[in-house]
mmCIF file of C-alpha atoms and ligand atoms in Angstrom:
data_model
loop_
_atom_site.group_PDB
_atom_site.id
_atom_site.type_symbol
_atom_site.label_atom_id
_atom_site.label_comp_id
_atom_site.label_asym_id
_atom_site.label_seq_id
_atom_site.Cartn_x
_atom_site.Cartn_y
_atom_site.Cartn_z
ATOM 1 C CA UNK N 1 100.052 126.599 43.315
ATOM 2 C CA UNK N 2 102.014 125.956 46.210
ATOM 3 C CA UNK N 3 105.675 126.841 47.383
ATOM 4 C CA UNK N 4 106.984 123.513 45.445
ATOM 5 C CA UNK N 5 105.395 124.290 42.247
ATOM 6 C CA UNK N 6 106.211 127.818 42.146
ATOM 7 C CA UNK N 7 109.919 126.509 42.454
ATOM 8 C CA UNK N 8 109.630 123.571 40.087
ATOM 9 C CA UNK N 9 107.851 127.068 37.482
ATOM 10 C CA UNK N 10 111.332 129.268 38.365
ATOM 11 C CA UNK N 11 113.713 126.245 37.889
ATOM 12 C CA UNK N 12 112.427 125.641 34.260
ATOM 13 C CA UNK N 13 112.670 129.182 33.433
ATOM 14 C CA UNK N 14 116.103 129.936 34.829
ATOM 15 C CA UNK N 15 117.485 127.031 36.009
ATOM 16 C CA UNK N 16 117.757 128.125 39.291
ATOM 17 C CA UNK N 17 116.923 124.882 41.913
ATOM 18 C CA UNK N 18 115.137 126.985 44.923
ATOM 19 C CA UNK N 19 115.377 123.483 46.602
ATOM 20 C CA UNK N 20 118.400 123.820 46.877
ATOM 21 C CA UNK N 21 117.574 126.660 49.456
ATOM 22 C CA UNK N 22 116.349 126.616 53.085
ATOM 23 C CA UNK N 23 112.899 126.495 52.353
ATOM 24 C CA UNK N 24 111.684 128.245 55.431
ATOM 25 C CA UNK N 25 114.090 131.480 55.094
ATOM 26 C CA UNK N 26 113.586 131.417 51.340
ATOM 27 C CA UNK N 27 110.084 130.894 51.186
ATOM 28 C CA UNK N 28 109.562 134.232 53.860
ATOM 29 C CA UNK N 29 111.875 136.503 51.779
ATOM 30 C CA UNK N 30 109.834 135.337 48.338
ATOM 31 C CA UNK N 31 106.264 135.409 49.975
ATOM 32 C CA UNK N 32 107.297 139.230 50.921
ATOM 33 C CA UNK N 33 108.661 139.825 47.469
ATOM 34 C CA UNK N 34 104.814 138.975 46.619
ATOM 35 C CA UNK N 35 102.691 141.029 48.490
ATOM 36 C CA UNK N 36 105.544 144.056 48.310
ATOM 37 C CA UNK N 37 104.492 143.430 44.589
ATOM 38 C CA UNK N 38 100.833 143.384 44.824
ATOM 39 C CA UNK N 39 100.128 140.095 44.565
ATOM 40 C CA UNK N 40 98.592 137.382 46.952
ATOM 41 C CA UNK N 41 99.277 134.026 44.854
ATOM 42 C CA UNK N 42 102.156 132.243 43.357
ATOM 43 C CA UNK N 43 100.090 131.660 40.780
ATOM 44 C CA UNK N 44 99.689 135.557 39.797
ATOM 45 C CA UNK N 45 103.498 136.449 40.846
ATOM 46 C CA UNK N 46 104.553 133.539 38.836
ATOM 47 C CA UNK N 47 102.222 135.312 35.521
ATOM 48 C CA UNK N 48 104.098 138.420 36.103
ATOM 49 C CA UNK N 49 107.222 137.161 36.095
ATOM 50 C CA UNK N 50 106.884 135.776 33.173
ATOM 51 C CA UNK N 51 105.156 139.125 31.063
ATOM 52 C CA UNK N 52 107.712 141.521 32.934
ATOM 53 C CA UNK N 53 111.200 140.663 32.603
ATOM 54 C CA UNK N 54 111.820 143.694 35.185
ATOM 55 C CA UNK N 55 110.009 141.673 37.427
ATOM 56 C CA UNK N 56 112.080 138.435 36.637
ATOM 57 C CA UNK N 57 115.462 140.884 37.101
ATOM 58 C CA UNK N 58 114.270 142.043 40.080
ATOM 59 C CA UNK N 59 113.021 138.454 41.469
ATOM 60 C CA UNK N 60 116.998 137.387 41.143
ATOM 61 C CA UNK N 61 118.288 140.020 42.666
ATOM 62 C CA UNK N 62 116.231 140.108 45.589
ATOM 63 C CA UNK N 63 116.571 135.931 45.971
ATOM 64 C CA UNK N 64 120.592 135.916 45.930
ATOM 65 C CA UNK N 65 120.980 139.163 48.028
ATOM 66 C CA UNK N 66 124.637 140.565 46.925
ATOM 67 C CA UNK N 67 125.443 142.023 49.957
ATOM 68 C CA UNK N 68 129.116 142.545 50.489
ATOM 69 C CA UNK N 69 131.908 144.088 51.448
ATOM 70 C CA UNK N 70 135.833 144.777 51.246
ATOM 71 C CA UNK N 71 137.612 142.355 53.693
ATOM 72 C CA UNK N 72 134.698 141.360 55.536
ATOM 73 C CA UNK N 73 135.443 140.661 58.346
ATOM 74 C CA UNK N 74 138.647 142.028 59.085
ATOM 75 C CA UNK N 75 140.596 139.795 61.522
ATOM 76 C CA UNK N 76 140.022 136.565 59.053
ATOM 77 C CA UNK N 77 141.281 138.682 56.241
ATOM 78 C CA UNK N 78 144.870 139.313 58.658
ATOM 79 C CA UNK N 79 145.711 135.386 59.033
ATOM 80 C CA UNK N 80 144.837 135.147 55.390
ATOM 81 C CA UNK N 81 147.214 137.562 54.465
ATOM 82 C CA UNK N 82 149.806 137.201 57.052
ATOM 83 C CA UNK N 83 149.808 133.447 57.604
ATOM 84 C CA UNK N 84 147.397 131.236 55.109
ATOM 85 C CA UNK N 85 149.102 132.872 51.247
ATOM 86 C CA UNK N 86 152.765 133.029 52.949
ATOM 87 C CA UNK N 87 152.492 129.191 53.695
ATOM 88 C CA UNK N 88 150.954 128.043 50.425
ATOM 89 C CA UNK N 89 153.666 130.438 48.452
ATOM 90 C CA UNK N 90 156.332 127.784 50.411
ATOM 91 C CA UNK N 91 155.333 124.952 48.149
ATOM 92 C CA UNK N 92 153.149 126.868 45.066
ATOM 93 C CA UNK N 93 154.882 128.697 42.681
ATOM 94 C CA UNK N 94 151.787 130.120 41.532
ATOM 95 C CA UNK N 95 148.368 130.172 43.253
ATOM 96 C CA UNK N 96 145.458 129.982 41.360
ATOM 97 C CA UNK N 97 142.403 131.521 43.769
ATOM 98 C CA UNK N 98 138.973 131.572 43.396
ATOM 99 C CA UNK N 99 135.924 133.594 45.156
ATOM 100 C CA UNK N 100 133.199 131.609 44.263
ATOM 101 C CA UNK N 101 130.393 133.730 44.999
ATOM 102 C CA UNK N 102 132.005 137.033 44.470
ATOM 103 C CA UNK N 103 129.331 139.354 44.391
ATOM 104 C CA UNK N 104 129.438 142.975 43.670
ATOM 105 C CA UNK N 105 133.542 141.941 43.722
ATOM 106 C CA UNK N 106 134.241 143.567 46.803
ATOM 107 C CA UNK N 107 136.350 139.886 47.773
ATOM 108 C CA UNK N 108 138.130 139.271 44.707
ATOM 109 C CA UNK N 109 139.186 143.150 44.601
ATOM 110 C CA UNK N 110 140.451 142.341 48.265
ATOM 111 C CA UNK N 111 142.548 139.555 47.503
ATOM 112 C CA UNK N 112 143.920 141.558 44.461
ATOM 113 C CA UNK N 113 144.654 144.705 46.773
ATOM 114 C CA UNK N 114 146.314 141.740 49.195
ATOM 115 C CA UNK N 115 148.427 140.445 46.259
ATOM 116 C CA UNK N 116 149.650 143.583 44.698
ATOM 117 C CA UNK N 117 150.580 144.801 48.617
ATOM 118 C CA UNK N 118 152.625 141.515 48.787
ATOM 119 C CA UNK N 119 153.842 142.224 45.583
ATOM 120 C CA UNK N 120 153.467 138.785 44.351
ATOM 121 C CA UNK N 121 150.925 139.589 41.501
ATOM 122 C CA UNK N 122 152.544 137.980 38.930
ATOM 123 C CA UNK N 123 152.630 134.831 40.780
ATOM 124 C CA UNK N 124 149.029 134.907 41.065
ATOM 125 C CA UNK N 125 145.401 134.317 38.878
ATOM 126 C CA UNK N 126 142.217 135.613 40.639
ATOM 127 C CA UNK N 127 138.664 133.696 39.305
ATOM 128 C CA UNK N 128 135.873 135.321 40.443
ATOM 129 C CA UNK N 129 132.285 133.968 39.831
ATOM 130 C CA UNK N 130 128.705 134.513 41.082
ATOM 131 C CA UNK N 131 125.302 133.183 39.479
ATOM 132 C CA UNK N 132 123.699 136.559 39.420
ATOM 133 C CA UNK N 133 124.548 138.386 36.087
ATOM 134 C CA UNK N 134 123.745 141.699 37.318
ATOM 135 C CA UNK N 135 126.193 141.378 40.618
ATOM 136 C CA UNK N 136 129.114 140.742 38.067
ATOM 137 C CA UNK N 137 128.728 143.605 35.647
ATOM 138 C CA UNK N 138 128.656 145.827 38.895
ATOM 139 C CA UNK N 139 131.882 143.970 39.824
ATOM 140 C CA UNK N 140 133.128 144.268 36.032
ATOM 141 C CA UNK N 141 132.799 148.093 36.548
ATOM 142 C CA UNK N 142 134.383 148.550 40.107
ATOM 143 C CA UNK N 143 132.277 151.408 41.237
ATOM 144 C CA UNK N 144 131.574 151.675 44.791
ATOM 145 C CA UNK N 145 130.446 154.194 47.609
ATOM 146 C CA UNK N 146 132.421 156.176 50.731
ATOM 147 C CA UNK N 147 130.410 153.585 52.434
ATOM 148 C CA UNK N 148 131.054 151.057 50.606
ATOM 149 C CA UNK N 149 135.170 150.905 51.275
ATOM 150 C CA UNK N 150 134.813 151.963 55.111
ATOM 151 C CA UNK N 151 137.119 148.648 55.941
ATOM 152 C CA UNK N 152 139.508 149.489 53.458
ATOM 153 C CA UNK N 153 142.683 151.574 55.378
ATOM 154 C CA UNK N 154 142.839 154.607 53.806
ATOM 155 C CA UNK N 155 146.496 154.432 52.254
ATOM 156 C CA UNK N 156 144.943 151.728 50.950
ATOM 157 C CA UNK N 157 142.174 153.344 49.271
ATOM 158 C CA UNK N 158 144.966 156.102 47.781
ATOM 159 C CA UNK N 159 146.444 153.516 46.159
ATOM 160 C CA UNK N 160 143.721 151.349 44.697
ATOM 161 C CA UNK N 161 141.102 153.689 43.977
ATOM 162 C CA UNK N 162 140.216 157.072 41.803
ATOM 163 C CA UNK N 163 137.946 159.059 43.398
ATOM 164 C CA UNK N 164 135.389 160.913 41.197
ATOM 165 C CA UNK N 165 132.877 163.036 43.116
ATOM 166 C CA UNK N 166 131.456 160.494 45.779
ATOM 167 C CA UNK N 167 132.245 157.403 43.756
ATOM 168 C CA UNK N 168 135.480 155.512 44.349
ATOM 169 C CA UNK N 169 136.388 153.210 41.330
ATOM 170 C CA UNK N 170 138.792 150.906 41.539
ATOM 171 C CA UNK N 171 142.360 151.203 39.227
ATOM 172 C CA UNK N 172 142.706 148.760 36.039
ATOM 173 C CA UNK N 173 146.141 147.534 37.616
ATOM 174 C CA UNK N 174 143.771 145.880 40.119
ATOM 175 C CA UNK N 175 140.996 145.205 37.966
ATOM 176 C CA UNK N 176 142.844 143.622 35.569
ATOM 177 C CA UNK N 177 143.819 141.115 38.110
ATOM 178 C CA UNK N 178 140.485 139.848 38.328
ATOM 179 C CA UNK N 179 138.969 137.236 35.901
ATOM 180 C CA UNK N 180 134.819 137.344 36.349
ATOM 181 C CA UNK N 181 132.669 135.175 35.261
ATOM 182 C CA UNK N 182 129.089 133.363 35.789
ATOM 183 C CA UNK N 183 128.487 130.159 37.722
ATOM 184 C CA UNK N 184 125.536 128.419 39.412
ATOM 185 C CA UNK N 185 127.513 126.681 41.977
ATOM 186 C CA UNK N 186 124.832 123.942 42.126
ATOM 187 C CA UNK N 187 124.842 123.198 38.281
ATOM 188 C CA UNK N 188 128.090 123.963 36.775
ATOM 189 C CA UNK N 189 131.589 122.855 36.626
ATOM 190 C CA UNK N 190 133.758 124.583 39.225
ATOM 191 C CA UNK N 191 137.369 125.412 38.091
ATOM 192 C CA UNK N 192 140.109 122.824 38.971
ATOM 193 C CA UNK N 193 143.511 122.690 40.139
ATOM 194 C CA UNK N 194 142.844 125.902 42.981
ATOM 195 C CA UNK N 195 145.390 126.547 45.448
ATOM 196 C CA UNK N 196 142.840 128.798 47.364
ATOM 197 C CA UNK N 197 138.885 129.131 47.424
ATOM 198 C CA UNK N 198 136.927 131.836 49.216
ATOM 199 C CA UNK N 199 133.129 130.147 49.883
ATOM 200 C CA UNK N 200 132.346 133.109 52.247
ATOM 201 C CA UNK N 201 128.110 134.029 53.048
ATOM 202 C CA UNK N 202 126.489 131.819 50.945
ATOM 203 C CA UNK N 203 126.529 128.251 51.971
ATOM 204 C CA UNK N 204 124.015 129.990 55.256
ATOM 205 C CA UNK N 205 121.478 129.877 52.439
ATOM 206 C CA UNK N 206 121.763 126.426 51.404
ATOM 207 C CA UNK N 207 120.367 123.122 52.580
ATOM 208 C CA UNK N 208 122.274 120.075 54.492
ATOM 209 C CA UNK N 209 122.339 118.373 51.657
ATOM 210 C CA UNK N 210 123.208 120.383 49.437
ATOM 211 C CA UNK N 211 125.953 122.032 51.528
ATOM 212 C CA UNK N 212 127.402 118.295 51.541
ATOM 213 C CA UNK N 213 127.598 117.848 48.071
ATOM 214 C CA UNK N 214 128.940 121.452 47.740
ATOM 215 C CA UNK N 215 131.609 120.381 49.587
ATOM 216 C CA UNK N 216 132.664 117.382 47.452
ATOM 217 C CA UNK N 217 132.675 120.113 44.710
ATOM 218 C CA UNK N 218 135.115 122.457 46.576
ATOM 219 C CA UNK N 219 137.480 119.749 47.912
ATOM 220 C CA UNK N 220 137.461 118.255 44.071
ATOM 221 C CA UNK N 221 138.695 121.747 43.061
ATOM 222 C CA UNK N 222 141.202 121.989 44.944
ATOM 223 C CA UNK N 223 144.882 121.216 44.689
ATOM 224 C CA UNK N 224 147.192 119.571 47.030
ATOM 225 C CA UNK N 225 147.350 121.456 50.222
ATOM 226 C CA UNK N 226 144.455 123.586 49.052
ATOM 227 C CA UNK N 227 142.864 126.017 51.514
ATOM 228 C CA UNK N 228 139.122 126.572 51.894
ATOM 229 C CA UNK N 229 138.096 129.967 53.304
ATOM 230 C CA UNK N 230 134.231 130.481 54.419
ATOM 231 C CA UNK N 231 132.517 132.787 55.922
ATOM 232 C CA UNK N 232 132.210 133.656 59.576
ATOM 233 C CA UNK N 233 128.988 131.279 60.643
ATOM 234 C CA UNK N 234 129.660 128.578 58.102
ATOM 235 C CA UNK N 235 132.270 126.573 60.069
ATOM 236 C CA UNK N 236 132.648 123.018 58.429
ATOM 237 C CA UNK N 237 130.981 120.641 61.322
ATOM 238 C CA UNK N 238 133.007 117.452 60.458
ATOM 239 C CA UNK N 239 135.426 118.530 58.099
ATOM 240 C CA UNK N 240 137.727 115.350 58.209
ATOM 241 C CA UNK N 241 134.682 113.607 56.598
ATOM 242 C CA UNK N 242 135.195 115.575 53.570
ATOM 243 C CA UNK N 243 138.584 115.391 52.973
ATOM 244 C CA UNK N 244 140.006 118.915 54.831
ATOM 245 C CA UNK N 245 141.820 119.300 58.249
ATOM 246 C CA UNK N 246 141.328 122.506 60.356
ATOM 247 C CA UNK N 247 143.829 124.505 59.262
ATOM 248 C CA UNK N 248 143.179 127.872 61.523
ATOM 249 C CA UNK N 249 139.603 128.951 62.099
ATOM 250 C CA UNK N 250 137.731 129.874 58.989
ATOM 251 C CA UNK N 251 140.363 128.224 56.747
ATOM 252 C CA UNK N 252 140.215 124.563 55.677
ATOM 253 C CA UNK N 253 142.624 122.527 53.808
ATOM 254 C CA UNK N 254 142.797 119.779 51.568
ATOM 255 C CA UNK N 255 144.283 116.471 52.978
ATOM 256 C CA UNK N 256 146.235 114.909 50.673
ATOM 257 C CA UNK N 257 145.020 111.559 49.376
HETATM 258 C C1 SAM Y 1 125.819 137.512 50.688
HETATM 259 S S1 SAM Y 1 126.649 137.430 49.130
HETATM 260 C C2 SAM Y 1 128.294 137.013 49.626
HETATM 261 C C3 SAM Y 1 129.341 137.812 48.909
HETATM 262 C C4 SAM Y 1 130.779 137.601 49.388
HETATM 263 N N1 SAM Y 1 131.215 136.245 49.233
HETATM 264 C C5 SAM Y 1 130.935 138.020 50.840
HETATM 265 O O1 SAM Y 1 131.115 137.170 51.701
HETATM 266 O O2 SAM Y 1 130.870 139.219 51.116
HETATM 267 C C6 SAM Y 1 126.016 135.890 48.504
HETATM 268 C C7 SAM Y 1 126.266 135.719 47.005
HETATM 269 O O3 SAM Y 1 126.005 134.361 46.667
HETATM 270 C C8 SAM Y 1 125.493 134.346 45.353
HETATM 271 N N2 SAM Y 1 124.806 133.072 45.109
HETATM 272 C C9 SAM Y 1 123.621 132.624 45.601
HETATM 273 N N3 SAM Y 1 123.332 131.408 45.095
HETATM 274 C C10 SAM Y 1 124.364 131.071 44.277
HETATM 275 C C11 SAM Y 1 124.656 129.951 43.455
HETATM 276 N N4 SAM Y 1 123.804 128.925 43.384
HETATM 277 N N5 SAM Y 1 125.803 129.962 42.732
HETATM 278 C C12 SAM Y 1 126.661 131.014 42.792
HETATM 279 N N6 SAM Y 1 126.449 132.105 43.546
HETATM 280 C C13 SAM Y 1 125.313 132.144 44.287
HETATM 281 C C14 SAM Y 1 124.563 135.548 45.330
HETATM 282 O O4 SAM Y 1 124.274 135.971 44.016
HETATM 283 C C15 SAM Y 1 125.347 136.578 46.143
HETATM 284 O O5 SAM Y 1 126.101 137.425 45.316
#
């Protein structure tokens, strides 16, 4: 079996579309996951993923890598909170935001620490949604490292986080903010009507195509005047052909029709 048949195998059995994926990066990081394992085939991998379902668990993870972190990238995080939510509070009442592939939930936690700082929380719902289950029960539970809230200032962390031992967990006020849920951006229906959309280190691992259609997706879920923030190498090339002007860098937003 080959690299297409081994994906055509994992897309029956979890519905996961690898082609979706730039083959060449994707096919290095699963060829790896192979020999790290053992194994020299797809053929044999593919046999113990489907005995070992710590295999298959571990197969997920290590194909939609979760890394993440708390206002990645700092500067981007400054215009969205200083000039990109201030604008779209002039003509929303409410804003309805979504990070679509949240992750361990370091970026919908920002936003929510963002909101409650603003002290406009009750004028806003958070959506958060990834495809990989075990990313959003680690998001569900809000536990994270010293290392893992280094960009977070530290009045900051004070406020929005208990600290037990080495573990900072984040408080329910914040939590509570924050509706998770699962979502194969390729397959499913995205939420509508979203005044904001974070699409931030995860469109790298896509294909051309698929990025275009993506897109379409994004730009149907947004609202009027909708803003599209991705991450820091994923600038849209043409972004007029799918229905956004440039807003600032990094942020996109919907033209109206
Ligand atoms: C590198 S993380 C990015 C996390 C966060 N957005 C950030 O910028 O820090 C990429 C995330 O994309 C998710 N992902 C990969 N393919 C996906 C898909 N088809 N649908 C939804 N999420 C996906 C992975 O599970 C992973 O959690």
């Amino acid at each position: 079996m080959d690299y297409k048949g081994f994906t055509e195998e994992i897309k029956k059995m979890c519905n996961i579309d690898l082609s979706n994926y730039k083959e060449k990066q994707m096919k290095r990081r699963i060829e790896s996951l192979i020999r790290r394992n053992g194994h020299e085939s797809y053929d044999s991998y593919l046999e113990l993923l489907k005995r070992s379902k710590h295999h298959l668990k571990e197969f997920l993870d290590y194909i939609t890598i979760n890394v993440s972190e708390f206002f990645r990238n700092p500067a981007q995080w400054q215009v969205l909170e200083r000039e990109i939510i201030p604008d779209l509070l002039k003509y929303k009442k409410r804003l309805r935001v979504w990070s679509s592939a949240c992750s361990t939930g370091e970026e919908p936690y920002s936003l929510a620490m963002i909101f409650d700082k603003m002290m406009i929380k009750s004028r806003v719902e958070i959506i958060a949604s990834d495809i990989d289950r075990v990313a959003i029960e680690k998001a569900q539970q809000g536990v994270y490292t010293a290392k893992g809230i280094t960009n977070i200032p530290s009045a900051m962390v004070k406020t929005y986080f208990e600290q037990e031992d080495d573990k900072y967990i984040i408080k329910d006020h914040i939590k509570n903010m924050v509706n998770f849920k699962i979502l194969n951006l390729l397959e499913d229906n995205y939420p509508t009507g979203c005044d904001l959309i974070l699409c931030r280190n995860v469109m790298i691992y896509f294909t051309e195509d698929t990025k275009e259609k993506l897109y379409k997706k994004f730009y149907d879920a947004l609202s009027d005047r909708g803003v599209f923030f991705v991450g820091s190498t994923e600038q849209i090339i043409m972004p007029y052909k799918y229905g956004f002007s440039n807003l600032k860098n990094f942020f996109y937003q919907k033209i109206l029709e």
